[in-house]
Short mmCIF file of the C-alpha atoms (twelve columns), coordinates in Angstrom:
data_MODEL
# 
_entry.id   MODEL 
# 
loop_
_atom_site.group_PDB 
_atom_site.id 
_atom_site.type_symbol 
_atom_site.label_atom_id 
_atom_site.label_alt_id 
_atom_site.label_comp_id 
_atom_site.label_asym_id 
_atom_site.label_seq_id 
_atom_site.Cartn_x 
_atom_site.Cartn_y 
_atom_site.Cartn_z 
_atom_site.pdbx_PDB_model_num 
ATOM 1   C CA . GLY A 1   4.183   63.589 -35.085 1 
ATOM 2   C CA . TYR A 2   5.904   64.883 -31.599 1 
ATOM 3   C CA . PHE A 3   6.989   68.036 -32.747 1 
ATOM 4   C CA . ALA A 4   3.377   68.902 -34.520 1 
ATOM 5   C CA . PHE A 5   1.908   67.798 -30.958 1 
ATOM 6   C CA . LEU A 6   4.033   70.378 -29.426 1 
ATOM 7   C CA . ASN A 7   3.530   73.443 -31.748 1 
ATOM 8   C CA . ASN A 8   -0.202  72.632 -32.447 1 
ATOM 9   C CA . HIS A 9   0.188   72.530 -36.002 1 
ATOM 10  C CA . LYS A 10  -3.119  72.370 -38.030 1 
ATOM 11  C CA . ILE A 11  -4.306  71.338 -41.533 1 
ATOM 12  C CA . ALA A 12  -7.104  72.817 -43.266 1 
ATOM 13  C CA . ILE A 13  -9.337  71.080 -45.788 1 
ATOM 14  C CA . HIS A 14  -11.282 72.926 -48.202 1 
ATOM 15  C CA . LEU A 15  -14.592 71.092 -48.984 1 
ATOM 16  C CA . TYR A 16  -16.998 73.171 -50.717 1 
ATOM 17  C CA . GLY A 17  -16.753 77.078 -51.437 1 
ATOM 18  C CA . SER A 18  -15.890 78.619 -48.052 1 
ATOM 19  C CA . PHE A 19  -16.834 75.524 -45.822 1 
ATOM 20  C CA . THR A 20  -13.337 74.346 -44.449 1 
ATOM 21  C CA . LEU A 21  -12.525 71.621 -41.911 1 
ATOM 22  C CA . GLN A 22  -9.417  72.222 -39.625 1 
ATOM 23  C CA . PHE A 23  -7.456  69.531 -37.880 1 
ATOM 24  C CA . ALA A 24  -4.652  69.534 -35.581 1 
ATOM 25  C CA . VAL A 25  -1.886  67.385 -37.228 1 
ATOM 26  C CA . TRP A 26  -1.409  65.101 -34.452 1 
ATOM 27  C CA . ILE A 27  -5.099  63.930 -34.559 1 
ATOM 28  C CA . LEU A 28  -4.992  63.513 -38.117 1 
ATOM 29  C CA . ILE A 29  -1.530  61.043 -37.702 1 
ATOM 30  C CA . ILE A 30  -3.583  59.071 -35.295 1 
ATOM 31  C CA . GLY A 31  -6.560  59.033 -37.346 1 
ATOM 32  C CA . CYS A 32  -4.362  57.598 -39.792 1 
ATOM 33  C CA . PHE A 33  -3.014  54.954 -37.865 1 
ATOM 34  C CA . GLY A 34  -6.401  54.104 -36.293 1 
ATOM 35  C CA . LEU A 35  -7.954  54.046 -39.975 1 
ATOM 36  C CA . GLY A 36  -5.134  51.760 -41.097 1 
ATOM 37  C CA . PHE A 37  -5.597  49.446 -37.901 1 
ATOM 38  C CA . ILE A 38  -9.355  48.817 -38.920 1 
ATOM 39  C CA . ILE A 39  -8.574  48.410 -42.326 1 
ATOM 40  C CA . SER A 40  -6.217  45.626 -41.596 1 
ATOM 41  C CA . GLU A 41  -8.362  43.947 -38.868 1 
ATOM 42  C CA . SER A 42  -11.344 44.181 -41.442 1 
ATOM 43  C CA . ARG A 43  -9.279  42.153 -44.304 1 
ATOM 44  C CA . ILE A 44  -8.179  39.246 -41.798 1 
ATOM 45  C CA . LEU A 45  -11.913 39.365 -40.711 1 
ATOM 46  C CA . PHE A 46  -13.323 38.882 -44.116 1 
ATOM 47  C CA . SER A 47  -10.346 36.611 -45.325 1 
ATOM 48  C CA . ASN A 48  -10.250 34.199 -42.155 1 
ATOM 49  C CA . PRO A 49  -12.890 34.732 -40.021 1 
ATOM 50  C CA . GLN A 50  -12.530 31.735 -37.998 1 
ATOM 51  C CA . SER A 51  -8.821  32.807 -37.197 1 
ATOM 52  C CA . TRP A 52  -9.758  36.350 -36.403 1 
ATOM 53  C CA . PHE A 53  -12.575 35.008 -33.845 1 
ATOM 54  C CA . ASN A 54  -9.951  32.864 -32.471 1 
ATOM 55  C CA . ARG A 55  -7.496  35.538 -31.786 1 
ATOM 56  C CA . LEU A 56  -10.105 37.654 -30.292 1 
ATOM 57  C CA . ARG A 57  -11.303 34.734 -27.921 1 
ATOM 58  C CA . LYS A 58  -7.664  34.297 -26.826 1 
ATOM 59  C CA . ILE A 59  -7.341  38.069 -26.161 1 
ATOM 60  C CA . TRP A 60  -10.485 37.863 -23.988 1 
ATOM 61  C CA . LYS A 61  -9.502  34.766 -22.211 1 
ATOM 62  C CA . ARG A 62  -5.890  36.259 -21.350 1 
ATOM 63  C CA . ARG A 63  -7.517  39.331 -19.990 1 
ATOM 64  C CA . GLY A 64  -9.864  37.376 -17.974 1 
ATOM 65  C CA . GLU A 65  -7.048  35.065 -16.478 1 
ATOM 66  C CA . LYS A 66  -5.318  38.242 -15.596 1 
ATOM 67  C CA . HIS A 67  -8.456  39.428 -13.897 1 
ATOM 68  C CA . ARG A 68  -9.009  36.402 -11.919 1 
ATOM 69  C CA . LEU A 69  -5.253  36.059 -10.824 1 
ATOM 70  C CA . GLY A 70  -5.109  39.640 -9.705  1 
ATOM 71  C CA . ARG A 71  -8.400  38.955 -7.719  1 
ATOM 72  C CA . GLN A 72  -6.400  35.864 -6.149  1 
ATOM 73  C CA . LYS A 73  -3.466  37.928 -5.269  1 
ATOM 74  C CA . HIS A 74  -5.838  40.791 -3.585  1 
ATOM 75  C CA . PHE A 75  -7.422  38.130 -1.487  1 
ATOM 76  C CA . GLN A 76  -4.161  36.781 -0.212  1 
ATOM 77  C CA . LYS A 77  -3.298  40.226 0.798   1 
ATOM 78  C CA . ALA A 78  -6.556  41.062 2.473   1 
ATOM 79  C CA . LEU A 79  -5.875  37.342 4.562   1 
ATOM 80  C CA . LEU A 80  -2.686  38.667 5.351   1 
ATOM 81  C CA . GLU A 81  -3.870  42.007 6.643   1 
ATOM 82  C CA . THR A 82  -7.037  40.511 8.259   1 
ATOM 83  C CA . ASN A 83  -9.105  42.984 6.704   1 
ATOM 84  C CA . TYR A 84  -12.671 41.101 7.099   1 
ATOM 85  C CA . SER A 85  -14.409 43.550 4.772   1 
ATOM 86  C CA . GLN A 86  -12.214 43.069 1.934   1 
ATOM 87  C CA . ILE A 87  -11.777 39.191 2.708   1 
ATOM 88  C CA . GLU A 88  -15.799 38.801 2.682   1 
ATOM 89  C CA . LYS A 89  -16.014 40.959 -0.390  1 
ATOM 90  C CA . ILE A 90  -13.262 39.234 -2.929  1 
ATOM 91  C CA . PHE A 91  -14.341 35.987 -1.295  1 
ATOM 92  C CA . LYS A 92  -17.746 36.582 -2.727  1 
ATOM 93  C CA . LEU A 93  -16.584 36.697 -6.280  1 
ATOM 94  C CA . LEU A 94  -13.904 33.808 -5.950  1 
ATOM 95  C CA . GLU A 95  -16.730 31.575 -4.567  1 
ATOM 96  C CA . LYS A 96  -18.537 32.322 -7.866  1 
ATOM 97  C CA . ASP A 97  -15.685 30.819 -9.861  1 
ATOM 98  C CA . SER A 98  -15.364 27.406 -10.171 1 
ATOM 99  C CA . ARG A 99  -11.566 27.603 -11.023 1 
ATOM 100 C CA . THR A 100 -10.730 29.242 -7.618  1 
ATOM 101 C CA . PRO A 101 -8.173  26.707 -6.028  1 
ATOM 102 C CA . LEU A 102 -9.286  25.026 -3.212  1 
ATOM 103 C CA . HIS A 103 -6.270  26.124 -0.896  1 
ATOM 104 C CA . LEU A 104 -7.721  29.588 -1.102  1 
ATOM 105 C CA . LYS A 105 -10.992 28.314 0.452   1 
ATOM 106 C CA . ILE A 106 -9.376  26.623 2.908   1 
ATOM 107 C CA . LEU A 107 -7.342  29.741 4.004   1 
ATOM 108 C CA . TYR A 108 -10.797 31.620 3.808   1 
ATOM 109 C CA . LEU A 109 -12.126 29.198 6.211   1 
ATOM 110 C CA . GLU A 110 -9.415  29.170 8.888   1 
ATOM 111 C CA . GLN A 111 -9.447  32.853 8.959   1 
ATOM 112 C CA . LEU A 112 -13.040 32.830 9.992   1 
ATOM 113 C CA . ARG A 113 -12.696 31.561 13.613  1 
ATOM 114 C CA . PHE A 114 -11.271 35.222 14.271  1 
ATOM 115 C CA . PHE A 115 -14.391 36.811 13.095  1 
ATOM 116 C CA . LYS A 116 -17.294 34.753 13.417  1 
ATOM 117 C CA . ASN A 117 -18.758 32.762 15.979  1 
ATOM 118 C CA . HIS A 118 -18.331 29.123 16.339  1 
ATOM 119 C CA . GLU A 119 -21.643 27.795 14.670  1 
ATOM 120 C CA . GLU A 120 -21.178 30.302 11.889  1 
ATOM 121 C CA . VAL A 121 -17.558 28.959 11.163  1 
ATOM 122 C CA . LEU A 122 -18.952 25.243 11.232  1 
ATOM 123 C CA . ASP A 123 -21.730 26.356 9.093   1 
ATOM 124 C CA . SER A 124 -19.368 27.896 6.434   1 
ATOM 125 C CA . TYR A 125 -17.021 24.809 6.428   1 
ATOM 126 C CA . ASP A 126 -20.404 22.568 5.930   1 
ATOM 127 C CA . LYS A 127 -21.456 24.744 3.143   1 
ATOM 128 C CA . ILE A 128 -17.887 24.322 1.506   1 
ATOM 129 C CA . MET A 129 -17.535 20.690 2.250   1 
ATOM 130 C CA . SER A 130 -20.726 19.996 0.492   1 
ATOM 131 C CA . HIS A 131 -19.319 21.737 -2.632  1 
ATOM 132 C CA . HIS A 132 -16.198 19.735 -2.587  1 
ATOM 133 C CA . PRO A 133 -16.900 16.327 -0.937  1 
ATOM 134 C CA . ASN A 134 -13.675 13.903 -0.200  1 
ATOM 135 C CA . GLN A 135 -11.042 16.663 -0.340  1 
ATOM 136 C CA . LEU A 136 -8.504  15.387 1.900   1 
ATOM 137 C CA . GLU A 137 -6.993  18.842 2.395   1 
ATOM 138 C CA . LEU A 138 -10.260 20.315 3.262   1 
ATOM 139 C CA . GLU A 139 -11.453 17.581 5.615   1 
ATOM 140 C CA . LEU A 140 -7.875  18.173 7.594   1 
ATOM 141 C CA . SER A 141 -8.311  21.669 7.928   1 
ATOM 142 C CA . TYR A 142 -11.883 20.922 9.207   1 
ATOM 143 C CA . PHE A 143 -10.458 18.788 11.940  1 
ATOM 144 C CA . ARG A 144 -7.721  21.286 12.801  1 
ATOM 145 C CA . THR A 145 -10.369 23.987 13.228  1 
ATOM 146 C CA . LEU A 146 -12.516 21.755 15.607  1 
ATOM 147 C CA . THR A 147 -9.638  21.226 17.553  1 
ATOM 148 C CA . ARG A 148 -9.173  24.951 17.840  1 
ATOM 149 C CA . LEU A 149 -12.466 25.680 18.590  1 
ATOM 150 C CA . LYS A 150 -12.240 22.729 21.447  1 
ATOM 151 C CA . GLU A 151 -15.692 21.179 19.707  1 
ATOM 152 C CA . TRP A 152 -14.809 18.206 21.013  1 
ATOM 153 C CA . GLU A 153 -18.284 16.183 20.231  1 
ATOM 154 C CA . ARG A 154 -17.936 17.066 16.707  1 
ATOM 155 C CA . LEU A 155 -14.110 16.370 16.561  1 
ATOM 156 C CA . GLU A 156 -14.919 12.850 17.908  1 
ATOM 157 C CA . LYS A 157 -17.549 12.223 15.148  1 
ATOM 158 C CA . HIS A 158 -14.981 13.574 12.524  1 
ATOM 159 C CA . SER A 159 -11.910 11.530 14.009  1 
ATOM 160 C CA . ASP A 160 -13.490 8.290  12.861  1 
ATOM 161 C CA . LEU A 161 -13.341 9.371  9.301   1 
ATOM 162 C CA . MET A 162 -9.923  10.848 9.575   1 
ATOM 163 C CA . LYS A 163 -8.341  8.076  11.305  1 
ATOM 164 C CA . LYS A 164 -9.118  5.905  8.354   1 
ATOM 165 C CA . LYS A 165 -7.937  8.489  5.651   1 
ATOM 166 C CA . LEU A 166 -4.823  9.619  7.967   1 
ATOM 167 C CA . PRO A 167 -4.030  7.409  10.631  1 
ATOM 168 C CA . ASP A 168 -0.609  8.821  11.396  1 
ATOM 169 C CA . HIS A 169 -0.738  12.303 10.618  1 
ATOM 170 C CA . PRO A 170 0.803   14.447 13.438  1 
ATOM 171 C CA . GLU A 171 -2.243  16.810 13.594  1 
ATOM 172 C CA . LEU A 172 -4.669  14.093 13.655  1 
ATOM 173 C CA . LEU A 173 -2.423  12.306 16.531  1 
ATOM 174 C CA . GLU A 174 -2.318  15.907 18.519  1 
ATOM 175 C CA . GLY A 175 -6.143  16.416 17.932  1 
ATOM 176 C CA . LEU A 176 -6.820  12.987 19.587  1 
ATOM 177 C CA . SER A 177 -4.348  13.427 22.198  1 
ATOM 178 C CA . GLN A 178 -6.374  16.922 23.310  1 
ATOM 179 C CA . LEU A 179 -9.408  14.796 22.919  1 
ATOM 180 C CA . MET A 180 -8.334  12.025 25.395  1 
ATOM 181 C CA . LYS A 181 -7.191  14.569 27.773  1 
ATOM 182 C CA . GLN A 182 -10.450 16.470 27.762  1 
ATOM 183 C CA . LYS A 183 -12.326 12.758 27.968  1 
ATOM 184 C CA . LYS A 184 -9.752  11.893 30.634  1 
ATOM 185 C CA . GLN A 185 -8.528  8.742  29.039  1 
ATOM 186 C CA . TRP A 186 -5.151  9.142  30.146  1 
ATOM 187 C CA . LYS A 187 -3.790  5.413  28.896  1 
ATOM 188 C CA . LYS A 188 -5.053  6.486  25.306  1 
ATOM 189 C CA . CYS A 189 -3.810  9.786  25.825  1 
ATOM 190 C CA . VAL A 190 -0.304  8.455  26.378  1 
ATOM 191 C CA . GLU A 191 -0.341  6.071  23.684  1 
ATOM 192 C CA . LEU A 192 -0.760  8.984  21.182  1 
ATOM 193 C CA . GLU A 193 1.731   11.309 22.809  1 
ATOM 194 C CA . LYS A 194 4.242   8.387  22.536  1 
ATOM 195 C CA . ARG A 195 3.324   7.695  18.550  1 
ATOM 196 C CA . LEU A 196 3.831   11.528 18.027  1 
ATOM 197 C CA . LEU A 197 7.338   10.879 19.801  1 
ATOM 198 C CA . GLU A 198 8.171   7.820  18.060  1 
ATOM 199 C CA . GLN A 199 7.070   8.994  14.661  1 
ATOM 200 C CA . PHE A 200 8.017   12.607 14.639  1 
ATOM 201 C CA . PRO A 201 10.933  12.767 17.237  1 
ATOM 202 C CA . LYS A 202 12.383  16.182 16.075  1 
ATOM 203 C CA . LYS A 203 8.980   17.974 16.251  1 
ATOM 204 C CA . HIS A 204 8.173   16.732 19.490  1 
ATOM 205 C CA . THR A 205 11.461  17.421 21.269  1 
ATOM 206 C CA . GLU A 206 12.333  20.640 20.416  1 
# 
């Protein structure tokens, strides 16, 4: 077949009288393989249709999974490159997929502060948190973002919930310490800093 392709060999089929069909040999070889594949698949389809459809579904599922993982990989690359147009474009697709991992949505939310104003960022958080209620990882990210944006009123409200769920988390203690500084409640601020030093000495003595 390889040499027939290189030399462009042809075969002639005489059908009727002077009517003749000519084919390149390599086309005939590919056609035979294709016909054999169709016959083989047809035998499986008619002899065991359930097995044939199951195999087709598995192939389609693997193809979809490959595309989904590839999209997530491209999204993470766009985040690293801070390519906002690509981030938004891919996230719209990821948002429609119920299997998109929550940590990717959190990465998206935490990047928004570089591209949008405070209200837009917080609105995006509200939207995603309404779809994923009681997700501790997401709630901690929201607390972290409120601290970074210096949204002290919202932070104080949210801190009541976080103190119940993660009372000794270092990010919570740091955020509360900053909040107490803003409120000039120095005694509470010192107490929080003391807890940080006692519970996480290595982090806060470096």
